[in-house]
PDB file of C-alpha atoms in Angstrom:
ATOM      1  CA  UNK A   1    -164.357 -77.598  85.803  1.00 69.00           C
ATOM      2  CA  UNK A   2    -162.970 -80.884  84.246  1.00 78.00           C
ATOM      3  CA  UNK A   3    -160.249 -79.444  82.832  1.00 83.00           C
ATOM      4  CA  UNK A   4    -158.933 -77.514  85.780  1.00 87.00           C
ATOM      5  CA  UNK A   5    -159.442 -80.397  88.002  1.00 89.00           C
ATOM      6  CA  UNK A   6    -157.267 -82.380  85.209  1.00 91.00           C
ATOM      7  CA  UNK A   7    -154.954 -79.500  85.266  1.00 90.00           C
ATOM      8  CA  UNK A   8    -154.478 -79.409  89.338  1.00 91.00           C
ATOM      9  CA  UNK A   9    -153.811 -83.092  89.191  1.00 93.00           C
ATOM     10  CA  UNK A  10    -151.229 -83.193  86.819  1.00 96.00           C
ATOM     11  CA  UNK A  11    -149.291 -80.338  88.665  1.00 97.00           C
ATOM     12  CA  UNK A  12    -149.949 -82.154  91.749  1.00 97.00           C
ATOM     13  CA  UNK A  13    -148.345 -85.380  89.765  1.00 97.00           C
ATOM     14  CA  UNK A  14    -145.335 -83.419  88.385  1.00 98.00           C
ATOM     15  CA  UNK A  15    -144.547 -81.761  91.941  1.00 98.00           C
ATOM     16  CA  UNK A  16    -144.824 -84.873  93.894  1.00 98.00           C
ATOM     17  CA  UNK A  17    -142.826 -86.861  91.186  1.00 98.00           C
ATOM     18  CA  UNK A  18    -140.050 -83.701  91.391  1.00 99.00           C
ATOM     19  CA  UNK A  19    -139.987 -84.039  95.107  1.00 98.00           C
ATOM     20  CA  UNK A  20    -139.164 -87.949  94.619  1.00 98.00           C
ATOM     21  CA  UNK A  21    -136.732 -87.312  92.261  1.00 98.00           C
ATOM     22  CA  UNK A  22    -134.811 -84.639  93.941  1.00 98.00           C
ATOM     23  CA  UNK A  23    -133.994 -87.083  97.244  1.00 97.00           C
ATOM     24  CA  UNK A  24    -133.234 -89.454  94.680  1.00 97.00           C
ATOM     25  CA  UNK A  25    -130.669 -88.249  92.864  1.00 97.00           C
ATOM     26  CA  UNK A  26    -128.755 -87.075  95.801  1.00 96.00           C
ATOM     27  CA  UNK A  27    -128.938 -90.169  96.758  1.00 95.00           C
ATOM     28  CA  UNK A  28    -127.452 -91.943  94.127  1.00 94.00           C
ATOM     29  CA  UNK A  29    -124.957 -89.156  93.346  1.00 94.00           C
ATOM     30  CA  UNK A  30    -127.118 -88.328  89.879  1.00 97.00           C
ATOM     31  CA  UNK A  31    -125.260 -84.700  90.310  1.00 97.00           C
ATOM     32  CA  UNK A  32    -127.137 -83.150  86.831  1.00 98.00           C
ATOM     33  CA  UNK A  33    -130.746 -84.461  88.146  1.00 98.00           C
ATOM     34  CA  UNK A  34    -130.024 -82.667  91.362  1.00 98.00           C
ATOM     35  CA  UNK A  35    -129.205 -79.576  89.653  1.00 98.00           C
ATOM     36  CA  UNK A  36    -131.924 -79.777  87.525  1.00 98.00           C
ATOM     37  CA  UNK A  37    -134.453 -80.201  90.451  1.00 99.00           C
ATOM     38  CA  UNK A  38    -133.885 -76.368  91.518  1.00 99.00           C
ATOM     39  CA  UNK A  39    -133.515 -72.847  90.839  1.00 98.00           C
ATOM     40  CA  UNK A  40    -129.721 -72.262  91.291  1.00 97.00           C
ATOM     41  CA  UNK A  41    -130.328 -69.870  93.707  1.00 98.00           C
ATOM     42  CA  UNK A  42    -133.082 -71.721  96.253  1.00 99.00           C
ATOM     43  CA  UNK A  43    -132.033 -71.705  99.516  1.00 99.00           C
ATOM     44  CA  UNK A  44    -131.423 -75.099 101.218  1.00 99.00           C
ATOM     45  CA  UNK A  45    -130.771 -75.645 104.961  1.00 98.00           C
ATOM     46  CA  UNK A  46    -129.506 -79.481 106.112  1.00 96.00           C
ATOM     47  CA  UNK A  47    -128.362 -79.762 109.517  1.00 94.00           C
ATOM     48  CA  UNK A  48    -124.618 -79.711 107.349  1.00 92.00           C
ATOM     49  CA  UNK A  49    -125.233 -77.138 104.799  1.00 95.00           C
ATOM     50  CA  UNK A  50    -126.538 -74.028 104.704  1.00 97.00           C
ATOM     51  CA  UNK A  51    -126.763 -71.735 101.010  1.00 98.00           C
ATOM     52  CA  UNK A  52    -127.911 -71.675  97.560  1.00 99.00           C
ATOM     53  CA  UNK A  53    -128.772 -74.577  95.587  1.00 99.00           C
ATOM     54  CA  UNK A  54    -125.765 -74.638  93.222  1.00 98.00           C
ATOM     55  CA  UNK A  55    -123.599 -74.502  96.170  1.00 98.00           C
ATOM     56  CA  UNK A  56    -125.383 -77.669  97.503  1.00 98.00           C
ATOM     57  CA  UNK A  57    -124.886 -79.488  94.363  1.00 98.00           C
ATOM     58  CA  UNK A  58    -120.915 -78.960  95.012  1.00 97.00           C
ATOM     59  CA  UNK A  59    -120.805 -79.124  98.708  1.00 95.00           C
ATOM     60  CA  UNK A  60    -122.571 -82.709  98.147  1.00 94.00           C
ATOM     61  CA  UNK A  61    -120.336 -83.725  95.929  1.00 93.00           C
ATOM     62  CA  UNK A  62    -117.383 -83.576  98.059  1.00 91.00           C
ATOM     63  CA  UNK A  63    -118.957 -84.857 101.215  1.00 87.00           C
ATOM     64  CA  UNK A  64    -120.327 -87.839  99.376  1.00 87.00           C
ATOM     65  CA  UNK A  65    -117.064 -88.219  97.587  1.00 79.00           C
ATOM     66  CA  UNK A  66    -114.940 -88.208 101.201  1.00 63.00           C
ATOM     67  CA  UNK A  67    -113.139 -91.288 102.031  1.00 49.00           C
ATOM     68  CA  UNK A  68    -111.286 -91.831 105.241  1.00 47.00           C
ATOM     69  CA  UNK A  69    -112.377 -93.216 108.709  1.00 42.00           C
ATOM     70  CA  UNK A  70    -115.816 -91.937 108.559  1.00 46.00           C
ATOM     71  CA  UNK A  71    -117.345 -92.367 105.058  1.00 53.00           C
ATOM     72  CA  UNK A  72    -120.879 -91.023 104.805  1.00 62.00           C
ATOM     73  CA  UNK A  73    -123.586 -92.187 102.396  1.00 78.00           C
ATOM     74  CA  UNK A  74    -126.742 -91.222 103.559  1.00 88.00           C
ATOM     75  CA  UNK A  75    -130.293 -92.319 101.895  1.00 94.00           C
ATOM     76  CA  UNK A  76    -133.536 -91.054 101.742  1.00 96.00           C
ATOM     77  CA  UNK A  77    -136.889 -92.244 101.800  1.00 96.00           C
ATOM     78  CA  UNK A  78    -139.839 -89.617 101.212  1.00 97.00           C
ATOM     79  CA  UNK A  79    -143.392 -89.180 100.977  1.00 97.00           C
ATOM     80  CA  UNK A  80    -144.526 -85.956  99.462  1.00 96.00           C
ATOM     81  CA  UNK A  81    -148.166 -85.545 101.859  1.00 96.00           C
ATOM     82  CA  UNK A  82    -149.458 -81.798 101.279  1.00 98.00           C
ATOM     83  CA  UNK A  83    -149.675 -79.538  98.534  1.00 98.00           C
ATOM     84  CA  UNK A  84    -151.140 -76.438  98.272  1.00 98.00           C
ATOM     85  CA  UNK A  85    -150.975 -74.695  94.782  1.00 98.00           C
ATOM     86  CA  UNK A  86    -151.549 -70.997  94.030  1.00 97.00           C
ATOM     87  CA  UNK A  87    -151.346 -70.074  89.945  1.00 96.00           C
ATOM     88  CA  UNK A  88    -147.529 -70.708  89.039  1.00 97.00           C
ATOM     89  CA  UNK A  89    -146.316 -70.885  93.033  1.00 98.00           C
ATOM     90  CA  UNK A  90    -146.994 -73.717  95.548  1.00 99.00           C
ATOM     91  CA  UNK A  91    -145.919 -75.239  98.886  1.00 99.00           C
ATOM     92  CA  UNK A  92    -145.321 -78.881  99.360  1.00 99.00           C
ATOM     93  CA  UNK A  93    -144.572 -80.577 102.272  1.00 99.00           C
ATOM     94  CA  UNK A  94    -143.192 -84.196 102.639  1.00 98.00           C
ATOM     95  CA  UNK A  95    -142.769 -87.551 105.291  1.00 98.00           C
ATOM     96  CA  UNK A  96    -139.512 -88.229 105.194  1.00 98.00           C
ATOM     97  CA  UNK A  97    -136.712 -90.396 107.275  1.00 98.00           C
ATOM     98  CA  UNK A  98    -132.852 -89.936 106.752  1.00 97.00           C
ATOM     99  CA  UNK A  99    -130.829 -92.908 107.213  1.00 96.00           C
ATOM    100  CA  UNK A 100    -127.059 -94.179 107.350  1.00 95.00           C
ATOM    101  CA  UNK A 101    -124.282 -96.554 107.975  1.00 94.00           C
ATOM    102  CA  UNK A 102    -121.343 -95.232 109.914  1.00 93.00           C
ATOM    103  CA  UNK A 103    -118.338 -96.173 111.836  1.00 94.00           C
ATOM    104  CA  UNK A 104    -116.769 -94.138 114.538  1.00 94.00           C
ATOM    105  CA  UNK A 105    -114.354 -95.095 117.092  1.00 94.00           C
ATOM    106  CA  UNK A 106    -114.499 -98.544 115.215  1.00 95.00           C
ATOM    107  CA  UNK A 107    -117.507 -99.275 116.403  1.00 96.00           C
ATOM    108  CA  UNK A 108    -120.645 -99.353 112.925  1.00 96.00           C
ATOM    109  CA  UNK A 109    -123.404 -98.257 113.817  1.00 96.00           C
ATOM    110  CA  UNK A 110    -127.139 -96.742 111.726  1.00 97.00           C
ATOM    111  CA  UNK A 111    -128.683 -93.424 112.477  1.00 97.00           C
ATOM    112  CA  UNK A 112    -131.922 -92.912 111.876  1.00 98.00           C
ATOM    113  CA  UNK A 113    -133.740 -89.603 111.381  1.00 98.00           C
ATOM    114  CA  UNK A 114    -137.408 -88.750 111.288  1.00 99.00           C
ATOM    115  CA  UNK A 115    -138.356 -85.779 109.845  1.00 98.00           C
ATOM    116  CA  UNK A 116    -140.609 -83.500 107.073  1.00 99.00           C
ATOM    117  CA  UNK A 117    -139.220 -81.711 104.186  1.00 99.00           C
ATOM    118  CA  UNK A 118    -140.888 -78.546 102.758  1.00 99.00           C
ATOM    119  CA  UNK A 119    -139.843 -76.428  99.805  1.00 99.00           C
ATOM    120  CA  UNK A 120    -141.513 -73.652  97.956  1.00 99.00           C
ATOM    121  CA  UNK A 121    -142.051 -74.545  93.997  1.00 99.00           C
ATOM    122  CA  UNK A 122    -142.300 -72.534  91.080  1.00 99.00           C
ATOM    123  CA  UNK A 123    -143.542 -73.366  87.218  1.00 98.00           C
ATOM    124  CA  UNK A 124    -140.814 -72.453  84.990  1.00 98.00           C
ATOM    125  CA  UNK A 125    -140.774 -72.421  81.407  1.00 97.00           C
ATOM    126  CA  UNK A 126    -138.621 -75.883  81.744  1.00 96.00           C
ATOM    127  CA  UNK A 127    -141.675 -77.572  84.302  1.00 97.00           C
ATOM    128  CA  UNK A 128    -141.938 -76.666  88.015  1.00 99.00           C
ATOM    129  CA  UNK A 129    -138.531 -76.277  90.017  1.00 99.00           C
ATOM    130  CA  UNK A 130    -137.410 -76.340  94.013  1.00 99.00           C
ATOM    131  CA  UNK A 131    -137.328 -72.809  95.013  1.00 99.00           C
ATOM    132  CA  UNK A 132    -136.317 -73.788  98.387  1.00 99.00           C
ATOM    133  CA  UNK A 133    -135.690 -76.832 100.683  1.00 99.00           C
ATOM    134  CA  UNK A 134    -135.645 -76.762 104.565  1.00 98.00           C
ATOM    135  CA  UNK A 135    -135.531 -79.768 107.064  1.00 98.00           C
ATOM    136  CA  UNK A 136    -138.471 -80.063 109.654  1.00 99.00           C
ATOM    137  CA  UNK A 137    -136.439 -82.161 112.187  1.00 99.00           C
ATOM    138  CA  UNK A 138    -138.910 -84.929 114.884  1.00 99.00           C
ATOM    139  CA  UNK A 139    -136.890 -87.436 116.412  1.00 98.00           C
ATOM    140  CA  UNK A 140    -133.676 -89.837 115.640  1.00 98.00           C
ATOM    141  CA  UNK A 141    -131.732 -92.454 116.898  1.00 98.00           C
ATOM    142  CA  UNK A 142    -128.563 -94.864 117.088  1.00 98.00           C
ATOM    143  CA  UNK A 143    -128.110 -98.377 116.809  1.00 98.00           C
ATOM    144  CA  UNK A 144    -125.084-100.449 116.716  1.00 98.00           C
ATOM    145  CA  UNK A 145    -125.200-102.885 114.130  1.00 97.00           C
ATOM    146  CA  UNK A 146    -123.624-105.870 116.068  1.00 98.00           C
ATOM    147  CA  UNK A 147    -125.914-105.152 119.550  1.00 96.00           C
ATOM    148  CA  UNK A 148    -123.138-106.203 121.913  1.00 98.00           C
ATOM    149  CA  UNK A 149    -121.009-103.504 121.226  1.00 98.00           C
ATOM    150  CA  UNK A 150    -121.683 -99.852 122.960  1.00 97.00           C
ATOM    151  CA  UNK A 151    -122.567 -96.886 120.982  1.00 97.00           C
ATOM    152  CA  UNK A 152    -119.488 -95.184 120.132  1.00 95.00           C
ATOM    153  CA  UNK A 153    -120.971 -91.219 122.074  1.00 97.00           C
ATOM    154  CA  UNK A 154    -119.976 -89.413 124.353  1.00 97.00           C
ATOM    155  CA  UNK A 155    -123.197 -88.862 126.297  1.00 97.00           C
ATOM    156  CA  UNK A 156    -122.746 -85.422 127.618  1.00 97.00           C
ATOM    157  CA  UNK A 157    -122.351 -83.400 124.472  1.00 97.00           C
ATOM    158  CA  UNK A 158    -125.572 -85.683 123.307  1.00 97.00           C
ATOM    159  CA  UNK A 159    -127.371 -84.064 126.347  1.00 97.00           C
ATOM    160  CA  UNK A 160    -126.475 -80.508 125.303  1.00 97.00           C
ATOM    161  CA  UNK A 161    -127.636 -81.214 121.691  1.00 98.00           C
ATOM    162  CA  UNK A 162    -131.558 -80.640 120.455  1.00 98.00           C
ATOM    163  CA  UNK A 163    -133.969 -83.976 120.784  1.00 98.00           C
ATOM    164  CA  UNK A 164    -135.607 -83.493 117.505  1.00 99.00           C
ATOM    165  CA  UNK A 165    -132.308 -83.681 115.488  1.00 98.00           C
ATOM    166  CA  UNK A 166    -128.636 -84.987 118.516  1.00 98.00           C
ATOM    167  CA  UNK A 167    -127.562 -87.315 117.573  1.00 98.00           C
ATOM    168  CA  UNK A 168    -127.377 -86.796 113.439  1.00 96.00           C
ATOM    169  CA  UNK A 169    -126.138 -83.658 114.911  1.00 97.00           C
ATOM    170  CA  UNK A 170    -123.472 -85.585 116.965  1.00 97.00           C
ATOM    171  CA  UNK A 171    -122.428 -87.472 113.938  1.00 94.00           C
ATOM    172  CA  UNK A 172    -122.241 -84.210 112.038  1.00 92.00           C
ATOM    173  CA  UNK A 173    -120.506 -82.815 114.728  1.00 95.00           C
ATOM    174  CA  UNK A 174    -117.967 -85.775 114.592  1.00 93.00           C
ATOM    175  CA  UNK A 175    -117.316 -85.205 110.963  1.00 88.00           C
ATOM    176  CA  UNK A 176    -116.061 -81.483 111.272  1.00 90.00           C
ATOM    177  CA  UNK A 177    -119.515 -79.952 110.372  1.00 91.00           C
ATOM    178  CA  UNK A 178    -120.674 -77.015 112.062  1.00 92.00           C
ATOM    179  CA  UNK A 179    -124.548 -77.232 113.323  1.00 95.00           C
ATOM    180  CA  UNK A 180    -126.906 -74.906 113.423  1.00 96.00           C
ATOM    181  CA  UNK A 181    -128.636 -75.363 117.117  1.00 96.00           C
ATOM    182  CA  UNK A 182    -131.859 -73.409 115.838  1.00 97.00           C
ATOM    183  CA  UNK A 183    -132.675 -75.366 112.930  1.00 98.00           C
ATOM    184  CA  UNK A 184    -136.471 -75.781 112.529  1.00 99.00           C
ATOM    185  CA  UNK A 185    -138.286 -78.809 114.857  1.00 99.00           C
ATOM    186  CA  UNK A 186    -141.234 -79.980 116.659  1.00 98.00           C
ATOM    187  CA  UNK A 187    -139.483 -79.651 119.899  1.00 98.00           C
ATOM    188  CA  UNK A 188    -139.469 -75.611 118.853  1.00 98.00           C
ATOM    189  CA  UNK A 189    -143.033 -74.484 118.013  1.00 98.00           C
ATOM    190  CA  UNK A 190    -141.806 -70.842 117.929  1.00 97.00           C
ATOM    191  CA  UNK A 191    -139.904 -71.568 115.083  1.00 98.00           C
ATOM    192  CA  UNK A 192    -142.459 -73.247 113.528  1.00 98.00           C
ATOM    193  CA  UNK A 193    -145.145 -71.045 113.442  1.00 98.00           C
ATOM    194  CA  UNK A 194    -143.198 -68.495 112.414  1.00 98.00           C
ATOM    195  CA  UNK A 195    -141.786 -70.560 109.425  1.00 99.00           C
ATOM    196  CA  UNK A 196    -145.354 -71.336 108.333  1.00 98.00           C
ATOM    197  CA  UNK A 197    -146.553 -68.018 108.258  1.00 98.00           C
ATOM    198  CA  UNK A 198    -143.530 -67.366 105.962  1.00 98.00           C
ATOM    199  CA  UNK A 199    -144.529 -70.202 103.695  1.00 99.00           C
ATOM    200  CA  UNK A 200    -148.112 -69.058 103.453  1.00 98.00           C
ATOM    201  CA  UNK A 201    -147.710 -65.050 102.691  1.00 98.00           C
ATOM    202  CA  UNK A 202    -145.161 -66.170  99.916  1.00 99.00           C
ATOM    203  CA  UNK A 203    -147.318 -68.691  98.541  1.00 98.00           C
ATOM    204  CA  UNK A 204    -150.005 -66.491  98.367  1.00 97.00           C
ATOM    205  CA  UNK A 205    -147.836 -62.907  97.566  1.00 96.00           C
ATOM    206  CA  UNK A 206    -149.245 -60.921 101.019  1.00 89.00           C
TER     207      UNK A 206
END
């Protein structure tokens, strides 16, 4: 009994501390770390990308390596919060926030993004691995960073846009990026229930 709890808590350890690692090196551009964090062929869904690990490695690559008018270098801070573990598979879902320094219409502004992460993982012969990554999106906002000047929007595509996830949406939208409208959110319970039930029959092979 010892030894399995020992056991459970050094997965939990290693999953949590791959979870950390994974935001991290995206965020500061550590391109083999984020590699290493997944199977090459996870799925990951952002509200900007949408495909296989490998391909997210790439496509993150060049959109953190754009330069121009608007120059995006977002940063992460997470909180890996549940973890279920069954044998070599497990699900582990994360606190997280999003946030970023842009300028549009010459105007700088932050964006701010609340949200979860979840991703299946799987113990590999090299330690456990991402099998996935998805966005759960709650809530976000804009704020100039000189408070006299207006928020560079244009209000009535905001209104047409989802409340869990407009206006990083917006800003995606601004930067050429297509956006998937049905990403997963608390403002869409459908999707989320659905999602879960996903989760759960993979984690526990039914």
């Amino acid at each position: 009994m010892q030894d399995e709890r020992l056991a459970r808590l050094l997965d939990r350890t290693d999953i949590f501390d791959l979870v950390r690692l994974e935001r991290h090196a995206r965020d500061v551009k550590d391109w083999t770390g984020l590699q290493n964090s997944f199977l090459p062929d996870a799925p990951v869904r952002t509200t900007w990308f949408d495909g296989t690990a490998a391909e997210f490695v790439e496509a993150s690559k060049k959109k953190m390596g754009r330069t121009g008018a608007i120059i995006s270098s977002p940063k992460h801070w997470i909180m890996p919060t549940v973890l279920q573990i069954e044998g070599d598979r497990a699900l582990v879902e994360s606190q997280a926030s999003i946030f970023d320094r842009l300028t549009l219409d010459s105007v700088e502004f932050d964006i701010f993004q609340y949200c979860r992460f979840v991703s299946r993982v799987v113990r590999t012969g090299d330690g456990w691995k991402l099998a996935s990554f998805e966005g759960i999106y709650q809530r976000d906002y804009m704020r100039s960073v000189n408070p006299a000047d207006p928020l560079p929007v244009d209000w009535d595509l905001v209104k047409t846009l989802r409340p869990s996830y407009r206006f990083l949406a917006y800003t995606q939208l601004r930067r050429g990026y297509t956006v998937n409208p049905e990403l997963l959110g608390d403002d869409r319970p459908d999707l989320l229930e659905s999602f879960y039930a996903a989760e759960k029959a993979w984690l526990h092979r039914t």
